[in-house]
Amino acid sequence: MLNTAPSEQPSRSPADAITPSRIATSLLSRYRPLVDDWEAFTHALARPQAPCIWANPARIAVAELAALLEEQGLTAQTIPGLPHALRLPPGTKAGQSWWYCAGLAHAQEEVSQLPAQLMDLTPGQRVLDLCAAPGGKTAQIAFALGNRGTLIANDIAHARIKALQGNLDRLGVLNVTTTCHDGANWPAASGQFDRILVDAPCSSEGTLRRNPSLLARLDGNNSARAEVRQRALLRKAVQRCRPGGRILYSTCTFAPEENECVVAAILAESPHVRLLPATIPGFVTRPGVTEWRGQRLPSALAHCIRLWPHHNDTGGFFIAVLHKDASAAAEPAPTPAVFDDADAAEWLSGLNAKYGLDAAAWSGLRAHRQTRRGLHLMAADHCPPAVPKGLASGLFMHRTNIRPPKPSTSGALVIGHQATRFKIALDTEQRDRYLRRETFAPTPLQCATTPPGQILVSYRGHLLGVAVLHRSGVIESLFPRRWSGCAAAP
Ligand SMILES: C[S@@+](CC[C@H](N)C(=O)[O-])C[C@H]1O[C@@H](n2cnc3c(N)ncnc32)[C@H](O)[C@@H]1O
């Protein structure tokens, strides 16, 4: 199953029920001096949060996605300040929709979408996402870079990188290399980056609306434990940022110990770094805290941004944008990773011949062999460093160690729209059966010009994946088992 979208929580059981008075008597009460309207804050946290998605800019315009949702009876709201985002009616299970399986959208709550907006991203920049899984922000950054160039997505947790890779595959991200490394010990041999995101592990109090069971697990020592690691991660980001570059530090906690205090500590030891004032059009924000429990912080900390749940009806979030002085020491470019593309051209021409693809379908892309299993596809100008060693570069496109070789679902989603043969458009019922991995019969008209064999299947012009049209006339779904958790509900 794909990583469960963060916005998709089961309905609350009575044990999980959060009330304003439970919040007021919890450890969160220590934030009372920081909150402008305590009653509104506790009431907002006690309400479940509406899910939010963004339209995949490589596949669909947000207005077209909104129209598809409307047909499904879902009235989505646009969100000022987030041009690709749509807020869905409460309780919507986005991940079980066909358009989610087809990689037309990604579920990510509003405030979590803001860091990428503030990174000032343009194609050509070399970017590091130091704590990347499950990858919502990685995917946003990848598309802001035009799905080209070099983005490294790192996380310390291997299992979470699997979820990250699943999301990148489904969305068709081609400019990311994933790595599994302790971000605090990120190697200098990786070179310097134009932009670095530190979306730090934190006590996550700001996600309470989506994770109500968190309230019972709040622990007064969480922040003290987290801040040591957070400082180490931000310190490393400062070291690896190029002169004139930008670092974005974010958390989903209210705790000043994990937010302003971490930023203040790193600023104090980094003469080349300063905070940039940041604004987020369309969102009500509050400045960073400059005094906490008797500790006074430099006034520049007010440049940080706090998002409180009751101001925008969202989760809680914290963002600091740091700039590294252009006069800091620059380093030479790192040694690049080497890719094996010796047999790629032969495989690509095989795909061209079978699916009637034009050779131009591969322009700007590079296929390479990373394992004996098959070929990966990445942006031709993707240039990760040799160190640390990447887990995967680009997406797994074509399985070549089986007979017959088979395009992966993520490969089909990327290049399938250009296929002119061996492609069948499904109706609504067939679409749902395909996504549930069932076998079904096409109409004679649907397969009139398609001989038996491996085929690509689409719905309303959007690729869904790979199937087999058997001689008996039935279609066998090859939709991946691990993706079928997001298959359309019956
Ligand atoms: C807040 S989550 C990141 C969410 C992610 N940026 C996104 O948008 O989907 C924090 C992540 O930091 C990772 N992490 C914790 N300690 C780390 C470390 N020392 N180095 C790198 N990643 C770390 C966790 O495994 C977790 O996936």
XYZ file of C-alpha atoms and ligand atoms in Angstrom:
517
model
C 0.000 0.000 0.000
C 1.177 3.497 -0.711
C 2.180 5.593 2.216
C -1.089 6.499 3.889
C -1.748 10.102 3.096
C -1.294 12.178 6.213
C -4.707 13.738 5.837
C -6.489 10.425 5.845
C -7.169 9.525 9.396
C -9.900 7.141 10.428
C -12.817 8.762 12.197
C -12.117 9.378 15.858
C -12.939 6.702 18.401
C -14.347 7.935 21.743
C -10.981 7.201 23.397
C -9.301 9.497 20.908
C -11.908 12.235 21.222
C -10.224 15.529 21.888
C -12.119 18.257 23.649
C -11.060 21.854 24.238
C -10.950 21.165 27.981
C -8.671 18.114 27.514
C -6.329 20.318 25.526
C -6.486 23.078 28.104
C -5.403 20.684 30.846
C -2.745 18.918 28.772
C 0.940 19.791 28.402
C -0.140 22.163 25.615
C -1.370 24.574 28.300
C 2.223 25.798 28.597
C 1.703 27.625 25.287
C -1.112 29.769 26.707
C 1.124 32.888 26.977
C 2.005 32.585 23.257
C -1.511 32.210 21.863
C -3.620 35.271 21.045
C -7.008 33.526 21.457
C -6.747 30.479 23.718
C -10.383 29.454 23.301
C -10.184 29.566 19.493
C -6.897 27.607 19.652
C -8.284 24.784 21.815
C -11.494 24.578 19.777
C -9.547 24.443 16.481
C -7.327 21.626 17.790
C -10.391 19.666 18.899
C -11.896 19.737 15.369
C -10.845 17.122 12.797
C -9.013 18.673 9.896
C -10.250 18.720 6.301
C -7.862 16.871 3.956
C -5.898 18.792 1.390
C -4.278 17.725 -1.880
C -2.160 19.373 -4.560
C -2.469 18.786 -8.279
C 0.589 17.213 -9.897
C 1.812 20.009 -12.189
C 3.445 17.460 -14.516
C 0.069 15.786 -15.148
C -2.948 18.018 -14.574
C -4.017 21.625 -14.005
C -5.662 22.306 -10.666
C -8.909 23.472 -12.355
C -9.105 20.224 -14.327
C -8.562 18.210 -11.151
C -11.259 20.227 -9.358
C -13.649 19.441 -12.227
C -12.879 15.696 -11.962
C -13.563 15.847 -8.223
C -16.822 17.704 -8.793
C -17.980 14.884 -11.100
C -17.275 12.519 -8.211
C -19.474 14.681 -5.982
C -16.540 16.295 -4.159
C -16.610 20.074 -4.024
C -13.033 21.197 -3.483
C -11.988 24.661 -2.370
C -8.991 26.473 -3.775
C -6.580 27.868 -1.172
C -5.280 31.424 -1.481
C -1.468 31.353 -1.500
C -1.255 27.710 -2.640
C -1.956 27.711 -6.386
C -1.874 23.927 -6.865
C -3.806 22.999 -3.713
C -7.416 21.978 -3.084
C -9.108 21.507 0.263
C -11.451 18.490 0.235
C -14.631 17.898 2.226
C -13.911 16.421 5.690
C -13.605 12.647 5.688
C -12.621 12.356 2.007
C -10.285 9.399 1.485
C -8.164 10.902 -1.287
C -5.803 7.934 -1.417
C -8.583 5.562 -2.491
C -9.446 7.553 -5.612
C -8.418 6.614 -9.130
C -6.882 10.038 -9.685
C -4.621 9.489 -6.695
C -3.489 6.109 -8.067
C -2.797 7.769 -11.417
C -0.471 10.246 -9.709
C -2.615 13.258 -10.549
C -2.495 14.520 -6.969
C -0.752 14.186 -3.627
C -2.309 14.551 -0.177
C -0.465 17.025 2.001
C -1.894 19.421 4.492
C -1.824 23.129 3.731
C 0.822 24.350 6.164
C 3.126 21.483 5.249
C 3.064 22.765 1.665
C 4.470 26.162 2.672
C 8.214 25.449 3.144
C 8.718 24.620 -0.530
C 7.015 27.935 -1.402
C 9.565 29.839 0.677
C 12.670 28.153 -0.709
C 12.801 30.473 -3.744
C 13.292 27.517 -6.065
C 14.188 27.791 -9.735
C 15.268 25.127 -12.237
C 19.011 24.592 -12.238
C 19.499 24.788 -8.489
C 21.169 21.934 -6.634
C 18.932 21.071 -3.681
C 19.175 18.856 -0.591
C 16.142 17.702 1.411
C 17.859 16.444 4.552
C 14.852 14.826 6.338
C 12.688 13.931 3.390
C 10.379 10.973 4.098
C 7.568 10.430 3.262
C 8.348 12.975 0.606
C 5.500 15.461 0.172
C 7.917 18.377 0.243
C 10.480 16.499 -1.854
C 7.903 16.109 -4.621
C 6.911 19.773 -4.408
C 10.563 20.817 -4.664
C 11.137 18.394 -7.559
C 8.351 19.982 -9.587
C 9.409 23.531 -8.650
C 12.771 22.607 -10.229
C 10.889 21.587 -13.384
C 11.430 17.837 -12.720
C 14.997 18.389 -13.953
C 18.399 18.879 -12.339
C 19.513 17.560 -8.987
C 17.561 17.080 -5.789
C 18.860 14.726 -3.103
C 16.191 13.346 -0.747
C 17.705 11.912 2.419
C 16.220 10.257 5.476
C 17.695 8.228 8.290
C 14.832 5.691 8.299
C 15.083 3.113 5.528
C 11.448 2.018 5.864
C 10.282 5.597 5.473
C 12.393 5.997 2.329
C 10.363 3.151 0.802
C 7.232 5.227 1.344
C 9.030 8.265 -0.066
C 10.087 6.332 -3.172
C 6.522 5.058 -3.610
C 5.233 8.625 -3.630
C 7.920 9.835 -6.051
C 7.216 6.878 -8.372
C 3.467 7.485 -8.384
C 3.933 11.191 -9.099
C 6.562 10.657 -11.830
C 9.456 12.469 -10.160
C 12.610 12.155 -12.282
C 15.159 14.447 -10.657
C 15.633 12.869 -7.220
C 18.286 10.578 -5.805
C 17.338 9.067 -2.456
C 19.915 8.447 0.259
C 19.717 6.878 3.708
C 22.086 8.696 6.017
C 22.172 10.438 9.364
C 21.617 14.034 8.251
C 23.681 15.284 11.184
C 26.683 13.456 9.716
C 25.941 14.302 6.091
C 29.285 14.039 4.243
C 31.165 17.104 3.019
C 32.089 15.116 -0.115
C 28.518 15.690 -1.350
C 29.474 19.291 -2.130
C 27.484 22.451 -1.482
C 23.808 23.022 -2.252
C 21.920 26.120 -3.424
C 18.955 25.250 -1.241
C 18.621 22.941 1.771
C 15.423 21.947 3.518
C 15.560 20.741 7.114
C 12.015 19.604 7.838
C 13.131 18.383 11.201
C 11.892 15.433 13.255
C 9.983 17.041 16.124
C 7.389 16.456 18.830
C 4.686 16.957 16.147
C 2.180 18.717 18.411
C 0.912 20.708 15.435
C -0.443 17.509 13.837
C -2.828 16.776 16.719
C -5.925 17.370 14.579
C -4.843 14.556 12.265
C -3.286 12.373 14.990
C -5.558 12.774 18.013
C -3.976 9.868 19.901
C -0.881 12.076 20.200
C -2.531 14.034 23.003
C -2.299 11.100 25.404
C 1.337 10.551 24.436
C 2.618 14.108 24.900
C 5.751 13.958 26.971
C 7.362 16.936 28.635
C 10.827 15.638 27.731
C 10.158 15.307 23.985
C 11.398 18.782 23.133
C 14.588 18.443 25.155
C 15.388 15.203 23.318
C 14.456 16.571 19.902
C 16.325 19.871 20.101
C 19.766 18.264 20.294
C 19.136 16.410 17.047
C 17.492 19.448 15.455
C 20.495 21.658 16.201
C 22.837 19.046 14.722
C 20.739 18.823 11.543
C 20.469 22.586 11.084
C 24.187 23.008 11.795
C 24.992 20.497 9.074
C 22.659 22.276 6.641
C 24.447 25.561 7.289
C 27.784 23.868 6.564
C 26.575 22.301 3.321
C 24.826 25.426 1.946
C 26.720 27.297 -0.738
C 27.622 30.959 -0.186
C 24.571 33.041 -1.159
C 22.291 30.009 -0.717
C 19.208 29.478 1.411
C 18.297 27.043 4.199
C 14.769 26.452 5.285
C 14.132 25.020 8.749
C 10.619 23.835 9.575
C 8.784 21.802 12.190
C 5.185 20.914 12.996
C 5.473 21.666 16.701
C 4.528 24.633 18.861
C 7.540 24.162 21.159
C 9.887 27.195 21.114
C 12.666 24.870 22.353
C 12.478 23.051 18.983
C 11.846 26.164 16.923
C 13.187 29.633 17.709
C 15.677 28.316 20.312
C 17.232 25.916 17.775
C 17.491 28.660 15.156
C 18.932 31.111 17.711
C 21.604 28.604 18.783
C 22.737 28.003 15.196
C 22.708 31.717 14.346
C 24.864 32.391 17.384
C 27.563 30.027 16.104
C 27.288 30.955 12.384
C 28.529 34.465 11.609
C 27.799 33.995 7.874
C 24.122 33.231 8.365
C 21.135 35.515 8.974
C 17.378 35.139 9.124
C 15.341 36.450 6.213
C 11.976 38.037 6.873
C 9.347 35.829 5.241
C 5.729 36.385 4.346
C 3.143 33.937 3.111
C 0.443 35.626 1.060
C -3.016 34.205 1.742
C -2.153 32.914 5.244
C -2.491 34.539 8.644
C 0.892 34.149 10.333
C 2.493 35.280 13.575
C 6.129 36.280 14.118
C 8.575 33.985 15.861
C 8.743 34.062 19.646
C 11.515 36.233 21.124
C 10.960 35.456 24.792
C 10.206 32.074 26.301
C 10.144 31.012 29.924
C 12.437 33.823 30.990
C 14.883 33.346 28.111
C 15.232 36.354 25.778
C 16.117 35.595 22.173
C 17.570 38.058 19.621
C 14.873 40.242 18.067
C 15.702 38.829 14.595
C 13.898 35.637 15.658
C 10.670 37.543 15.001
C 11.455 36.951 11.289
C 10.453 33.312 11.807
C 6.883 32.396 10.967
C 4.402 30.633 13.209
C 1.140 29.217 11.910
C -1.397 28.572 14.651
C -4.281 26.156 13.918
C -7.095 28.627 14.680
C -5.878 31.318 12.258
C -6.174 29.361 9.003
C -8.080 26.250 10.208
C -4.947 24.129 9.647
C -2.380 22.260 11.711
C 0.369 24.116 13.576
C 3.679 24.891 11.859
C 6.951 26.796 12.223
C 9.245 28.075 9.469
C 12.589 29.904 9.511
C 14.310 31.036 6.308
C 18.088 31.449 6.619
C 20.470 33.041 4.157
C 24.187 32.227 3.959
C 26.358 35.174 3.117
C 27.863 35.276 -0.379
C 31.270 35.957 1.187
C 31.412 32.550 2.925
C 33.896 30.015 1.585
C 32.895 28.264 -1.635
C 33.950 24.676 -2.343
C 34.737 22.947 -5.632
C 32.026 20.820 -7.260
C 31.871 17.271 -5.848
C 32.752 14.103 -7.716
C 29.579 13.035 -9.535
C 28.042 9.567 -9.343
C 28.629 7.335 -12.363
C 25.689 5.692 -14.155
C 25.664 2.596 -16.308
C 23.578 3.231 -19.425
C 25.412 0.786 -21.701
C 22.352 -1.244 -22.737
C 19.698 1.447 -22.233
C 19.375 2.570 -25.874
C 18.602 -0.973 -26.997
C 15.841 -1.357 -24.421
C 14.359 2.043 -25.261
C 14.190 1.240 -28.946
C 12.394 -2.010 -28.001
C 9.804 0.044 -26.088
C 9.513 2.472 -29.024
C 8.858 -0.408 -31.405
C 6.256 -2.080 -29.210
C 4.267 0.946 -28.043
C 4.757 3.160 -31.108
C 6.680 5.769 -29.141
C 8.576 8.472 -30.944
C 12.290 8.601 -30.064
C 11.607 12.203 -28.951
C 9.594 10.725 -26.032
C 12.944 10.228 -24.297
C 14.305 13.697 -24.914
C 15.703 15.257 -21.737
C 15.668 11.840 -20.045
C 18.291 9.221 -19.370
C 17.719 5.526 -18.739
C 20.321 3.693 -16.701
C 20.842 0.357 -15.035
C 21.159 0.486 -11.304
C 20.459 -3.148 -10.534
C 20.130 -6.314 -12.570
C 16.358 -6.003 -12.158
C 15.946 -3.360 -14.811
C 16.262 0.238 -15.901
C 15.688 3.472 -14.037
C 14.642 6.691 -15.763
C 15.872 10.081 -14.627
C 16.275 13.621 -15.940
C 19.283 13.700 -18.278
C 20.875 16.529 -16.296
C 20.380 14.846 -12.908
C 23.845 14.776 -11.346
C 23.974 13.409 -7.790
C 27.298 13.234 -5.952
C 29.206 9.963 -5.707
C 29.141 10.327 -1.904
C 26.929 9.461 -0.125
C 25.913 6.578 -2.325
C 22.361 6.895 -3.612
C 19.713 4.234 -3.046
C 17.898 5.087 -6.286
C 18.163 7.802 -8.908
C 14.948 8.625 -10.759
C 12.155 6.068 -10.954
C 12.199 2.372 -11.721
C 10.959 2.283 -15.307
C 11.379 -1.081 -16.989
C 11.832 -4.563 -15.565
C 14.223 -6.441 -17.826
C 15.054 -9.579 -15.821
C 11.724 -11.297 -16.573
C 10.191 -12.701 -19.744
C 8.571 -10.775 -21.243
C 10.195 -7.602 -19.899
C 7.639 -5.237 -18.409
C 7.363 -1.482 -17.973
C 6.805 -0.620 -14.316
C 3.609 1.202 -13.384
C 5.583 4.375 -12.642
C 7.321 4.046 -16.038
C 3.958 3.566 -17.762
C 2.583 6.647 -16.009
C 5.513 8.750 -17.251
C 5.743 7.729 -20.899
C 2.437 5.936 -21.571
C 0.513 9.000 -22.722
C 2.784 9.055 -25.785
C 2.088 5.396 -26.656
C 0.151 4.848 -29.871
C -0.207 1.043 -29.719
C -1.030 -1.617 -27.131
C -3.066 0.876 -25.154
C -6.705 0.488 -24.095
C -8.954 3.164 -22.620
C -11.074 1.745 -19.782
C -14.575 2.705 -18.718
C -15.384 3.572 -15.111
C -16.255 0.046 -13.962
C -13.179 -1.442 -15.684
C -11.009 1.244 -14.114
C -12.101 0.262 -10.618
C -11.647 -3.447 -11.351
C -8.183 -2.738 -12.742
C -7.184 -0.800 -9.625
C -8.497 -3.646 -7.436
C -6.210 -6.010 -9.385
C -9.155 -7.979 -10.782
C -9.534 -9.670 -14.156
C -12.212 -8.278 -16.468
C -13.404 -8.459 -20.062
C -12.965 -5.575 -22.490
C -15.616 -4.908 -25.147
C -14.814 -6.151 -28.673
C -14.482 -2.531 -29.765
C -11.925 -1.781 -27.055
C -9.588 -4.524 -28.226
C -10.425 -4.454 -31.942
C -6.987 -3.138 -32.897
C -4.984 -4.490 -29.952
C -3.461 -7.985 -30.199
C -2.975 -10.056 -27.040
C 0.034 -9.213 -24.911
C 1.151 -6.589 -22.458
C -0.875 -3.392 -22.739
C -1.081 0.019 -21.120
C -4.445 1.071 -19.716
C -5.806 4.559 -19.292
C -8.920 6.278 -18.049
C -10.069 9.551 -19.570
C -6.654 10.162 -21.072
C -4.756 9.506 -17.838
C -2.509 6.442 -17.624
C -3.319 3.935 -14.891
C -0.662 1.295 -15.514
C 0.159 -2.023 -17.170
C -2.060 -5.060 -17.851
C -2.076 -8.234 -19.930
C -4.666 -8.788 -22.639
C -4.965 -12.596 -22.729
C -5.792 -14.658 -25.808
C -8.980 -15.673 -24.010
C -10.047 -12.032 -24.303
C -9.759 -11.036 -20.616
C -7.586 -8.297 -19.185
C -5.431 -9.166 -16.179
C -4.490 -6.217 -14.010
C -0.812 -5.769 -13.178
C -1.503 -2.803 -10.919
C 1.114 -3.130 -8.156
C -0.003 -4.909 -5.026
C 1.765 -2.335 -2.867
C -0.169 0.464 -4.599
C -3.532 -1.277 -4.466
C -4.236 0.071 -0.993
C -5.170 3.240 -2.774
C -7.381 1.445 -5.291
C -10.866 2.767 -5.853
C -13.293 1.482 -3.254
C -16.065 -0.765 -4.641
C 8.913 15.751 9.789
S 9.476 14.301 9.065
C 9.836 14.812 7.417
C 8.628 14.959 6.549
C 8.983 15.191 5.112
N 9.846 16.337 4.951
C 7.760 15.353 4.243
O 7.418 16.457 3.861
O 7.137 14.343 3.907
C 11.064 14.129 9.751
C 11.893 13.021 9.145
O 13.209 13.131 9.653
C 13.768 11.843 9.675
N 14.956 11.893 10.543
C 15.033 11.801 11.886
N 16.302 11.925 12.295
C 17.055 12.108 11.182
C 18.435 12.280 10.941
N 19.320 12.297 11.943
N 18.856 12.411 9.660
C 17.976 12.379 8.642
N 16.648 12.211 8.818
C 16.192 12.094 10.066
C 12.634 10.970 10.159
O 12.845 9.623 9.786
C 11.431 11.614 9.444
O 11.163 10.930 8.260
